[in-house]
C-alpha positions in Angstrom: -51.2 208.7 175.7 -47.8 210.4 175.3 -45.1 209.1 173.1 -42.8 208.7 176.2 -45.4 206.6 178.0 -46.0 204.4 174.9 -42.2 203.9 174.5 -42.0 203.1 178.3 -44.7 200.5 178.1 -43.1 198.9 175.0 -39.8 198.8 176.9 -41.5 197.1 179.9 -42.9 194.5 177.5 -39.5 194.1 175.8 -38.0 193.0 179.2 -40.0 189.8 178.9 -38.3 189.0 175.5 -34.6 189.6 176.4 -32.5 186.7 175.1 -29.9 187.0 178.0 -30.5 187.7 181.6 -28.8 191.1 182.5 -26.2 191.2 185.3 -27.3 192.0 188.8 -26.3 195.7 188.7 -28.3 196.2 185.5 -31.3 194.3 187.0 -31.2 196.7 190.0 -31.2 199.7 187.6 -34.1 198.3 185.7 -36.0 197.7 189.0 -35.2 201.2 190.4 -36.1 203.1 187.2 -39.3 201.2 186.9 -40.4 201.9 190.5 -39.4 205.6 190.2 -41.3 205.9 186.9 -44.5 204.2 188.3 -44.5 205.1 192.0 -42.2 208.1 192.4 -39.8 208.5 195.3 -39.2 205.6 197.6 -41.2 205.9 200.8 -41.1 202.3 201.8 -39.5 201.1 205.1 -35.9 199.9 204.5 -35.7 196.1 204.7 -33.8 194.5 207.6 -30.1 193.6 207.2 -30.9 189.9 206.7 -32.9 190.7 203.5 -30.0 191.3 201.2 -31.9 191.4 198.0 -34.6 193.6 199.4 -32.0 196.1 200.8 -30.2 196.2 197.4 -33.5 197.0 195.6 -34.5 199.5 198.2 -31.1 201.3 198.0 -31.1 201.3 194.2 -34.6 202.9 194.2 -33.7 205.4 197.0 -30.7 206.7 194.9 -33.2 208.0 192.4 -35.0 210.3 194.9 -36.1 213.5 193.2 -36.0 212.0 189.7 -39.1 212.9 187.8 -41.3 210.1 186.4 -40.7 211.3 182.8 -36.9 211.2 183.3 -37.1 207.7 184.9 -39.3 206.5 182.0 -36.8 207.9 179.5 -33.8 206.4 181.3 -35.6 203.0 181.6 -36.4 203.0 177.9 -32.9 203.9 176.9 -31.5 201.2 179.2 -33.8 198.5 177.8 -32.9 199.5 174.2 -29.2 198.8 175.0 -30.1 195.2 176.1 -32.3 194.1 173.2 
């Protein structure tokens, strides 16, 4: 397993141990980077206008279109490191 993947998995585990809940914008970044790293570009159908949370998550992930999995893992890991 690569060092990046190991660091990413450690960062994912670290999210469970955060002492403070990140603000909503940071949570959206965490979600989007995780999805981009694990699933790639967003190909899901955009949620309806009544699903505000679903749309915000979809939009955040869609902004990362074209970002490689490795870059998303690196950015995720760096973001989680700033929160610990």
